[in-house]
Coordinates of C-alpha atoms (C1' of nucleotides) in Angstrom, one line a residue:
Chain M
M2 CA -0.1 -0.1 -0.2
A3 CA 1.7 3.4 -1.1
G4 CA -0.7 5.1 1.8
W5 CA -1.4 9.1 1.3
G6 CA -0.2 8.7 -2.1
V7 CA 3.0 9.4 -0.4
S8 CA 5.3 7.2 -3.1
E9 CA 4.2 9.3 -6.0
Q10 CA 6.0 12.4 -5.8
S11 CA 8.6 13.7 -3.2
W12 CA 6.9 15.9 -1.0
R13 CA 8.3 18.2 1.8
K14 CA 9.0 17.3 5.0
G15 CA 10.1 19.0 8.3
P16 CA 9.1 21.8 10.3
W17 CA 6.4 23.7 9.1
S18 CA 6.8 27.5 7.8
P19 CA 4.5 30.5 8.7
E20 CA 3.3 30.0 5.0
E21 CA 2.2 27.1 4.7
D22 CA 0.2 27.4 7.9
K23 CA -1.2 30.0 6.3
L24 CA -2.3 28.0 3.5
L25 CA -3.4 25.0 5.1
T26 CA -5.3 27.1 7.6
Q27 CA -6.9 29.1 4.8
Y28 CA -7.4 25.5 3.2
V29 CA -9.5 24.2 5.4
R30 CA -11.3 27.0 7.1
L31 CA -13.2 27.6 3.3
H32 CA -13.3 23.2 2.3
G33 CA -13.2 21.8 5.8
E34 CA -11.3 18.8 7.3
G35 CA -11.0 15.3 5.6
R36 CA -9.9 14.5 2.5
W37 CA -6.4 15.3 3.3
S38 CA -4.8 14.2 -0.1
C39 CA -6.9 16.9 -1.8
V40 CA -5.4 19.3 0.5
A41 CA -2.1 18.6 -0.2
R42 CA -2.9 18.8 -3.9
S43 CA -5.4 21.6 -4.0
S44 CA -3.8 23.8 -1.1
G45 CA -1.0 24.9 -3.4
L46 CA 1.1 22.8 -0.6
N47 CA 3.8 20.2 -1.1
R48 CA 3.5 18.2 1.4
S49 CA 1.3 15.0 1.7
G50 CA -1.8 14.4 3.3
K51 CA -1.0 12.6 6.5
S52 CA 2.0 15.7 7.2
C53 CA -1.3 18.3 6.6
R54 CA -3.6 16.2 8.5
L55 CA -0.6 15.7 11.4
R56 CA -0.2 19.8 11.0
W57 CA -3.9 20.6 11.3
V58 CA -4.6 18.3 14.1
N59 CA -1.8 18.8 16.4
Y60 CA -1.5 22.5 15.9
L61 CA -3.7 24.4 13.5
R62 CA -6.8 23.3 14.6
P63 CA -8.8 26.1 16.3
G64 CA -9.3 25.3 19.9
L65 CA -5.9 23.5 20.9
K66 CA -4.1 24.7 23.9
R67 CA -0.8 25.9 23.6
G68 CA 1.1 25.4 27.2
H69 CA 1.6 23.4 29.4
I70 CA -0.6 20.6 31.5
T71 CA -2.5 22.0 34.7
P72 CA -2.2 19.2 38.1
Q73 CA -5.6 19.0 36.9
E74 CA -4.9 17.7 33.1
E75 CA -2.5 15.7 35.2
G76 CA -4.3 14.3 37.0
F77 CA -7.0 12.9 34.1
I78 CA -3.5 11.4 32.0
I79 CA -2.5 9.0 35.1
E80 CA -5.7 7.8 35.5
L81 CA -7.0 7.7 31.8
H82 CA -3.9 6.0 31.1
A83 CA -4.6 3.6 34.4
L84 CA -7.7 2.7 31.7
W85 CA -6.7 2.6 28.3
G86 CA -2.3 2.4 28.6
N87 CA -1.4 3.4 25.4
K88 CA -4.2 4.8 24.0
W89 CA -3.7 8.2 23.4
S90 CA -5.8 9.5 20.9
T91 CA -8.9 8.1 23.8
I92 CA -7.3 9.7 25.8
A93 CA -7.1 12.8 23.9
R94 CA -10.9 13.0 23.3
Y95 CA -11.3 13.9 27.7
L96 CA -8.6 16.7 27.7
P97 CA -11.0 19.5 25.7
G98 CA -7.6 21.2 23.6
R99 CA -4.6 18.6 24.1
T100 CA -3.6 16.6 21.5
D101 CA -2.9 12.6 21.6
N102 CA 0.4 13.7 20.3
E103 CA 1.0 16.1 23.1
I104 CA -0.6 13.6 26.0
K105 CA 1.7 11.1 24.3
N106 CA 4.8 13.4 24.6
Y107 CA 3.8 14.6 27.7
W108 CA 3.5 10.7 29.2
R109 CA 6.6 9.7 27.7
T110 CA 9.0 13.0 29.6
H111 CA 6.8 13.1 32.7
F112 CA 5.4 9.9 33.2
K113 CA 7.7 7.2 32.3
K114 CA 10.1 8.2 34.2
R115 CA 8.3 7.8 37.8
G116 CA 9.0 5.2 40.0
N117 CA 6.2 2.9 41.9
S118 CA 5.9 6.6 44.1
G119 CA 3.4 7.9 41.3
K120 CA 6.2 10.9 41.8
P121 CA 8.0 12.7 39.3
C122 CA 11.5 11.2 38.9
D123 CA 14.1 14.1 38.9
K124 CA 17.0 12.3 37.3
Q125 CA 19.8 15.1 38.1
E126 CA 18.2 15.4 41.5
K127 CA 18.8 11.5 41.7
N128 CA 22.3 11.2 40.1
K129 CA 22.9 14.3 43.3
N130 CA 21.8 12.2 45.5
L131 CA 23.6 9.6 44.3
R132 CA 26.7 11.2 44.1
Q133 CA 26.4 12.2 48.0
K134 CA 25.4 9.1 49.2
Q135 CA 28.8 7.9 46.8
Q136 CA 31.0 10.0 48.8
N137 CA 29.3 9.4 52.0
Q138 CA 30.1 5.7 51.7
E139 CA 33.4 6.8 50.9
E140 CA 34.0 8.8 53.7
E141 CA 32.8 6.6 56.2
N142 CA 35.0 4.0 54.7
G143 CA 31.3 1.9 53.7
S144 CA 31.2 -0.9 51.5
S145 CA 29.9 -1.6 47.6
N146 CA 27.1 -3.3 48.1
S147 CA 24.8 -0.9 49.7
M148 CA 25.9 1.4 46.7
Q149 CA 24.9 -1.5 44.5
E150 CA 21.6 -1.9 45.6
D151 CA 20.9 2.5 45.3
I152 CA 21.9 1.7 41.8
M153 CA 19.6 -1.3 41.5
T154 CA 17.2 0.6 43.3
D155 CA 17.6 3.2 40.5
E156 CA 17.1 0.7 37.6
N157 CA 14.3 -0.5 39.4
I158 CA 11.7 2.2 38.0
F159 CA 9.0 1.7 37.0
D160 CA 9.0 1.5 33.0
P161 CA 5.3 1.5 31.4
T162 CA 6.6 0.4 28.0
D163 CA 8.6 -2.4 29.8
K164 CA 6.8 -5.8 28.9
K165 CA 8.1 -7.4 32.1
Q166 CA 6.7 -5.3 34.3
E167 CA 3.3 -4.9 32.9
T168 CA 1.9 -6.3 35.7
V169 CA 2.7 -3.7 38.6
I170 CA -0.2 -0.9 38.0
P171 CA 1.9 2.3 39.9
Y172 CA -1.2 5.1 39.5
P173 CA -4.5 5.3 41.5
T174 CA -7.3 3.1 40.2
L175 CA -10.9 3.6 39.6
D176 CA -11.6 2.2 42.7
N177 CA -10.3 5.1 45.0
Q178 CA -12.5 7.6 43.3
F179 CA -10.3 9.6 41.7
L180 CA -11.3 9.8 38.3
P181 CA -14.6 10.5 39.4
M182 CA -13.5 13.2 41.2
M183 CA -12.1 14.5 38.0
F184 CA -15.2 13.9 36.1
Q185 CA -16.6 15.9 38.4
D186 CA -14.5 18.6 38.5
I187 CA -14.6 19.3 34.5
T188 CA -18.7 18.3 33.6
P189 CA -21.2 16.8 34.6
W190 CA -20.9 13.8 32.2
T191 CA -22.3 10.6 32.4
S192 CA -21.0 7.6 33.1
D193 CA -21.5 6.4 29.7
C194 CA -18.2 6.7 27.7
I195 CA -19.8 6.8 24.1
A196 CA -22.3 9.5 25.3
V197 CA -19.2 11.1 26.3
D198 CA -17.2 10.7 23.3
D199 CA -20.2 12.5 21.1
Y200 CA -20.3 15.2 23.7
L201 CA -17.0 16.1 23.4
W202 CA -17.3 14.7 19.2
E203 CA -20.2 17.6 19.1
G204 CA -17.8 20.6 20.0
S205 CA -18.8 21.3 23.2
L206 CA -16.2 21.2 25.4
W207 CA -13.4 22.7 22.4
N208 CA -14.9 26.2 23.6
L209 CA -13.9 25.6 27.3
D210 CA -10.8 27.4 28.5
I211 CA -10.4 29.6 25.2
Chain N
dA12 C1' 33.8 30.1 28.2
dA13 C1' 32.9 25.4 25.8
dA14 C1' 31.6 20.6 26.2
dT15 C1' 28.0 17.5 27.4
dA16 C1' 24.0 15.8 29.5
dC17 C1' 19.2 16.2 29.1
dT18 C1' 14.9 18.1 28.3
dG19 C1' 10.7 18.8 25.3
dC20 C1' 8.7 18.5 21.8
dA21 C1' 7.6 18.9 16.6
dA22 C1' 6.9 15.6 12.3
dC23 C1' 7.4 11.8 10.8
dC24 C1' 7.2 6.1 9.5
dG25 C1' 4.4 2.0 9.2
dC26 C1' 0.6 -0.2 10.1
dG27 C1' -4.3 -1.8 11.0
dT28 C1' -8.8 0.4 10.2
dT29 C1' -12.6 2.0 7.4
dG30 C1' -15.1 3.7 3.2
dT31 C1' -16.1 2.9 -1.5
dA32 C1' -15.6 1.9 -6.3
Chain D
dC20 C1' -16.1 -10.3 -3.0
dT21 C1' -12.3 -7.9 -3.4
dA22 C1' -9.0 -3.9 -4.3
dC23 C1' -7.2 0.1 -3.3
dA24 C1' -6.9 5.0 -1.5
dA25 C1' -7.9 7.4 2.2
dC26 C1' -7.9 7.8 6.9
dG27 C1' -6.3 7.3 11.9
dC28 C1' -3.3 5.5 15.6
dG29 C1' 1.1 4.5 18.6
dG30 C1' 5.9 4.2 18.4
dT31 C1' 9.9 6.8 17.1
dT32 C1' 13.1 10.4 15.3
dG33 C1' 15.5 14.2 15.4
dC34 C1' 16.7 18.8 16.8
dA35 C1' 16.4 23.1 19.1
dG36 C1' 17.0 25.2 23.2
dT37 C1' 18.2 24.5 28.5
dA38 C1' 21.1 22.4 32.5
dT39 C1' 24.9 21.0 34.4
dT40 C1' 30.0 19.7 34.5

DNA sequence: AAATACTGCAACCGCGTTGTA
DNA sequence: CTACAACGCGGTTGCAGTATT
């Protein structure tokens, strides 16, 4: 499968220029989303349909939040990831204004490094502590055994992508009422996920916080 | 001040799914 | 029913900016 007409033409790749953004935005405003291969051909952009769609969805689409993930959103991400795993697009549906790509990146950079404590793992802080310990050990003429233990502990940080550890769920589950609380915060959603989906995609929530 | 390591994010790639002729 | 194109998703990569040594 060639996919999106990628094979027959050498499309432009790399970062989008403001001019390209403008062209794409104008085209989508005029013709609407979808038919991305047509967008690629008709808009004057020398970009693949795939690339156009990605740029629109992740960057140009109206209603996108640009900025830091709030603690509340972080809570959502944790909880929803515990529910669905790496279903980033599904998770993104429950975070208005956030894209799957954004959530995915956020997860990888912030949570992948977390230990079982569920607290952020500051690598540099850890290294500092490790060095401090090492110094203390050396000063106290301690054996290398405990040091080795520290290092082992360091490497045992939970990694959701590590299949060997996939049975370990370091996050709060639905049982502890975390998720219902968060849902209440945002909107009186029903427990019916399909209904929620519909509600979101009707555009109702895209207008929040804008 | 320079070199190196780390972080965050935008964008690409490959593959599975869906729609249509 | 089949083949093909369009689409969407998750994983991965590349790079610029920042922090640390």
